[in-house]
Amino acid sequence: SQTIHQWPATLVQPVGSPLSLECTVEGTSNPNLYWYRQAAGRGLQLLFYSVGIGQISSEVPQNLSASRPQDRQFILSSKKLLLSDSGFYLCAWSRESAEAFFGQGTRLTVV
Amino acid sequence: GQNIDQPTEMTATEGAIVQINCTYQTSGFNGLFWYQQHAGEAPTFLSYNVLDGLEEKGRFSSFLSRSKGYSYLLLKELQMKDSASYLCAVRDSNTDKLIFGTGTRLQVFP
C-alpha cells in the first residue's frame, strides 16, 4: 500500500530564517506531487506541482521554492521566512487523474 | 483559469440531512472530488465524480452535472463527528492539477 510521510508536524521559526520541509511517498512510482498551503479557516492554495523529477510548476509568486531531487521526494524551501509564510503546509500525491492523498501536514509559525 | 465556489458555513442538526453545494468554472474538467477535513488535520478523500449522476457511499453521496458546472455532497443521518470542513476540488484536464475551493465548515448540533 502507498503511504506519504511529511515532517515535521509543527515548526516555529524566526523571521529571516531558512525553511526546509520534506515529503516522501512510498509504495508507488512516478506520482504527481503537490504542496498546498492553508491559512487559518481558509481553503487549500496550490503552491507547487510536480509530474516528475526536476519538473516543478509554481502556482503563485512567493518567497518559497520546491525541488524534487528523487522520484518520490518533494521538498519545500525558503531562504528567508516572512511572517506571512505562517500556515498549514500540506504535501499530497496522486496517480494521474485520480484522487490525491495528503500527508499529516506541517503547522508553521513564523515569529 | 479556475473558479470554485462553496458556501462558507452551514449548520445542521444531528440525524438530519444536509446538502453542500459546489459550483465550478474551469478551462478543462477531468473529475470532481470531495474531501473532509477536521480541524487541525489533513483532508481525507470522500468521493469522486467524473460522469454526470449520483455516487453513493454509505451515508455520503455526491452528485455531478458537468453541463451546469455543479456538484453537491449529501450527508444523511448526521452525526456529531461529521462536524468538519468539506472541500470541493476539481482536476483540470489541461494541466492535471487539483484545485480546491475554500471549503464549507459544517457544524452539527445535538
CSV table of C-alpha atoms in Angstrom, one decimal:
chain,number,residue,atom,x,y,z
A,1,SER,CA,0.0,0.0,0.0
A,2,GLN,CA,1.0,3.6,-0.5
A,3,THR,CA,2.0,6.0,2.3
A,4,ILE,CA,3.1,9.6,2.4
A,5,HIS,CA,5.3,11.0,5.1
A,6,GLN,CA,5.6,14.7,5.8
A,7,TRP,CA,7.7,16.2,8.6
A,8,PRO,CA,8.0,18.0,10.9
A,9,ALA,CA,4.4,18.2,12.2
A,10,THR,CA,5.0,21.6,13.8
A,11,LEU,CA,7.7,24.2,13.4
A,12,VAL,CA,8.3,27.6,14.9
A,13,GLN,CA,10.9,29.7,13.0
A,14,PRO,CA,12.1,33.3,13.4
A,15,VAL,CA,11.6,35.8,10.6
A,16,GLY,CA,14.5,35.7,8.2
A,17,SER,CA,15.5,32.1,8.9
A,18,PRO,CA,15.6,29.3,6.2
A,19,LEU,CA,13.0,26.6,5.8
A,20,SER,CA,13.1,23.0,4.6
A,21,LEU,CA,10.0,20.8,4.7
A,22,GLU,CA,10.3,17.3,3.3
A,23,CYS,CA,7.7,14.9,1.9
A,24,THR,CA,8.3,11.3,0.8
A,25,VAL,CA,5.9,8.8,-0.8
A,26,GLU,CA,6.3,5.0,-0.5
A,27,GLY,CA,4.7,2.2,-2.4
A,28,THR,CA,4.2,3.9,-5.8
A,29,SER,CA,6.4,5.2,-8.6
A,30,ASN,CA,6.2,8.4,-10.6
A,31,PRO,CA,3.5,10.0,-8.5
A,32,ASN,CA,2.2,13.5,-9.1
A,33,LEU,CA,3.2,15.6,-6.1
A,34,TYR,CA,1.7,18.7,-4.6
A,35,TRP,CA,2.5,21.3,-2.0
A,36,TYR,CA,-0.5,23.3,-0.6
A,37,ARG,CA,-0.8,26.0,2.0
A,38,GLN,CA,-3.8,26.6,4.1
A,39,ALA,CA,-4.3,29.8,6.1
A,40,ALA,CA,-6.4,29.6,9.3
A,41,GLY,CA,-10.0,28.9,8.4
A,42,ARG,CA,-9.3,29.0,4.7
A,43,GLY,CA,-9.1,26.7,1.7
A,44,LEU,CA,-6.1,25.0,0.2
A,45,GLN,CA,-3.9,27.1,-2.0
A,46,LEU,CA,-1.8,25.2,-4.5
A,47,LEU,CA,1.8,26.3,-4.3
A,48,PHE,CA,3.8,23.8,-6.4
A,49,TYR,CA,3.0,20.8,-8.6
A,50,SER,CA,5.3,18.2,-10.0
A,51,VAL,CA,4.8,15.4,-12.5
A,52,GLY,CA,8.4,14.1,-12.4
A,53,ILE,CA,11.9,14.6,-11.2
A,54,GLY,CA,13.1,18.1,-11.7
A,55,GLN,CA,9.7,19.2,-13.2
A,56,ILE,CA,8.2,21.8,-10.9
A,57,SER,CA,5.2,24.1,-11.7
A,58,SER,CA,5.0,27.2,-9.5
A,59,GLU,CA,1.5,28.5,-9.0
A,60,VAL,CA,1.9,31.8,-7.2
A,61,PRO,CA,4.9,34.2,-7.0
A,62,GLN,CA,6.2,34.0,-3.5
A,63,ASN,CA,9.0,33.5,-1.1
A,64,LEU,CA,9.1,29.8,-1.4
A,65,SER,CA,10.6,27.2,-3.8
A,66,ALA,CA,10.3,23.5,-4.3
A,67,SER,CA,12.5,20.7,-5.6
A,68,ARG,CA,12.1,17.1,-6.5
A,69,PRO,CA,15.5,15.5,-6.3
A,70,GLN,CA,14.2,12.0,-6.4
A,71,ASP,CA,11.0,10.4,-7.8
A,72,ARG,CA,9.2,10.1,-4.5
A,73,GLN,CA,10.7,13.1,-2.6
A,74,PHE,CA,9.3,16.6,-2.7
A,75,ILE,CA,11.0,19.5,-0.7
A,76,LEU,CA,9.6,22.9,0.1
A,77,SER,CA,12.2,25.5,0.9
A,78,SER,CA,12.7,29.2,1.7
A,79,LYS,CA,15.9,31.2,2.1
A,80,LYS,CA,14.3,33.8,4.4
A,81,LEU,CA,10.9,33.3,6.0
A,82,LEU,CA,8.4,36.1,6.3
A,83,LEU,CA,5.6,36.5,8.9
A,84,SER,CA,3.1,35.9,6.0
A,85,ASP,CA,4.6,32.4,5.4
A,86,SER,CA,2.9,31.1,8.5
A,87,GLY,CA,0.3,28.5,7.8
A,88,PHE,CA,-0.6,24.8,7.5
A,89,TYR,CA,1.5,23.2,4.7
A,90,LEU,CA,0.3,20.0,3.1
A,91,CYS,CA,2.0,17.6,0.8
A,92,ALA,CA,-0.1,15.3,-1.4
A,93,TRP,CA,0.4,12.7,-4.0
A,94,SER,CA,-1.8,11.3,-6.7
A,95,ARG,CA,-1.7,9.0,-9.7
A,96,GLU,CA,-2.6,10.7,-12.9
A,97,SER,CA,-6.2,11.9,-12.9
A,98,ALA,CA,-7.0,10.1,-9.6
A,99,GLU,CA,-7.7,11.4,-6.1
A,100,ALA,CA,-4.9,12.9,-4.1
A,101,PHE,CA,-3.8,11.6,-0.7
A,102,PHE,CA,-2.4,14.0,1.9
A,103,GLY,CA,0.4,13.9,4.4
A,104,GLN,CA,-0.2,14.8,8.0
A,105,GLY,CA,0.7,18.5,7.4
A,106,THR,CA,3.2,20.9,8.9
A,107,ARG,CA,2.0,23.8,11.0
A,108,LEU,CA,4.5,26.5,10.5
A,109,THR,CA,4.5,29.6,12.8
A,110,VAL,CA,6.9,32.4,11.8
A,111,VAL,CA,7.7,34.7,14.8
B,1,GLY,CA,-8.3,29.7,-15.1
B,2,GLN,CA,-10.3,28.0,-12.4
B,3,ASN,CA,-13.0,29.3,-10.0
B,4,ILE,CA,-14.7,27.0,-7.4
B,5,ASP,CA,-17.4,28.3,-5.1
B,6,GLN,CA,-18.8,26.8,-1.9
B,7,PRO,CA,-20.8,28.2,1.0
B,8,THR,CA,-18.6,29.3,3.8
B,9,GLU,CA,-20.5,27.8,6.7
B,10,MET,CA,-23.5,25.6,7.3
B,11,THR,CA,-25.3,24.3,10.4
B,12,ALA,CA,-27.5,21.2,10.8
B,13,THR,CA,-29.0,19.0,13.5
B,14,GLU,CA,-27.9,15.5,14.5
B,15,GLY,CA,-29.9,12.9,12.5
B,16,ALA,CA,-30.8,15.3,9.7
B,17,ILE,CA,-29.7,15.5,6.1
B,18,VAL,CA,-27.5,18.3,4.7
B,19,GLN,CA,-26.5,19.2,1.1
B,20,ILE,CA,-23.3,21.1,0.4
B,21,ASN,CA,-23.2,22.7,-3.0
B,22,CYS,CA,-20.2,23.4,-5.2
B,23,THR,CA,-20.1,25.3,-8.5
B,24,TYR,CA,-17.0,25.4,-10.6
B,25,GLN,CA,-15.7,27.0,-13.8
B,26,THR,CA,-12.5,25.5,-15.3
B,27,SER,CA,-10.8,25.6,-18.6
B,28,GLY,CA,-10.8,21.8,-18.7
B,29,PHE,CA,-12.5,19.3,-16.5
B,30,ASN,CA,-11.3,15.8,-15.5
B,31,GLY,CA,-13.2,15.0,-12.3
B,32,LEU,CA,-14.6,16.5,-9.1
B,33,PHE,CA,-13.5,15.4,-5.7
B,34,TRP,CA,-14.9,15.9,-2.2
B,35,TYR,CA,-12.7,15.8,0.9
B,36,GLN,CA,-13.4,16.0,4.6
B,37,GLN,CA,-11.1,17.9,6.9
B,38,HIS,CA,-11.4,18.0,10.7
B,39,ALA,CA,-9.8,21.0,12.5
B,40,GLY,CA,-6.0,20.8,12.6
B,41,GLU,CA,-5.9,17.6,10.4
B,42,ALA,CA,-5.1,16.8,6.8
B,43,PRO,CA,-8.0,16.4,4.4
B,44,THR,CA,-9.3,12.9,3.7
B,45,PHE,CA,-10.8,11.7,0.5
B,46,LEU,CA,-14.6,11.2,0.4
B,47,SER,CA,-15.8,10.8,-3.2
B,48,TYR,CA,-15.0,11.2,-6.8
B,49,ASN,CA,-17.3,12.1,-9.8
B,50,VAL,CA,-16.2,12.3,-13.4
B,51,LEU,CA,-19.5,11.4,-15.1
B,52,ASP,CA,-22.9,13.0,-14.5
B,53,GLY,CA,-25.0,11.5,-11.8
B,54,LEU,CA,-25.0,10.3,-8.2
B,55,GLU,CA,-22.4,8.3,-6.5
B,56,GLU,CA,-23.4,6.8,-3.2
B,57,LYS,CA,-21.0,5.7,-0.4
B,58,GLY,CA,-22.9,4.8,2.8
B,59,ARG,CA,-24.2,7.9,4.4
B,60,PHE,CA,-22.4,10.2,1.9
B,61,SER,CA,-23.5,10.8,-1.7
B,62,SER,CA,-22.1,13.1,-4.3
B,63,PHE,CA,-23.8,14.4,-7.5
B,64,LEU,CA,-22.3,16.0,-10.6
B,65,SER,CA,-23.7,17.9,-13.5
B,66,ARG,CA,-20.9,18.8,-15.9
B,67,SER,CA,-23.1,20.9,-18.2
B,68,LYS,CA,-24.1,23.1,-15.2
B,69,GLY,CA,-20.6,23.1,-13.5
B,70,TYR,CA,-22.3,21.9,-10.4
B,71,SER,CA,-21.9,19.3,-7.7
B,72,TYR,CA,-23.2,18.6,-4.3
B,73,LEU,CA,-22.3,16.4,-1.3
B,74,LEU,CA,-25.2,14.9,0.6
B,75,LEU,CA,-24.7,13.8,4.1
B,76,LYS,CA,-27.5,11.7,5.7
B,77,GLU,CA,-28.2,10.7,9.3
B,78,LEU,CA,-25.8,13.4,10.5
B,79,GLN,CA,-23.6,12.6,13.5
B,80,MET,CA,-21.7,14.9,15.7
B,81,LYS,CA,-18.4,13.6,14.3
B,82,ASP,CA,-19.5,14.9,10.8
B,83,SER,CA,-18.7,18.5,12.1
B,84,ALA,CA,-15.8,19.4,9.8
B,85,SER,CA,-14.9,21.3,6.7
B,86,TYR,CA,-15.9,19.8,3.4
B,87,LEU,CA,-13.7,20.7,0.4
B,88,CYS,CA,-14.7,20.6,-3.2
B,89,ALA,CA,-11.8,20.1,-5.7
B,90,VAL,CA,-11.6,20.0,-9.5
B,91,ARG,CA,-8.9,18.4,-11.6
B,92,ASP,CA,-8.0,20.5,-14.6
B,93,SER,CA,-7.8,18.3,-17.7
B,94,ASN,CA,-5.2,20.6,-19.4
B,95,THR,CA,-2.7,20.6,-16.5
B,96,ASP,CA,-3.8,17.6,-14.4
B,97,LYS,CA,-3.6,20.0,-11.4
B,98,LEU,CA,-6.1,19.5,-8.4
B,99,ILE,CA,-7.6,22.9,-7.5
B,100,PHE,CA,-9.6,23.3,-4.2
B,101,GLY,CA,-12.4,25.5,-3.3
B,102,THR,CA,-12.4,27.4,0.0
B,103,GLY,CA,-14.3,24.7,1.8
B,104,THR,CA,-17.6,24.7,3.7
B,105,ARG,CA,-17.5,24.5,7.5
B,106,LEU,CA,-20.3,22.3,8.8
B,107,GLN,CA,-21.4,22.4,12.4
B,108,VAL,CA,-23.7,19.6,13.6
B,109,PHE,CA,-25.7,20.4,16.8
B,110,PRO,CA,-27.4,17.9,19.1
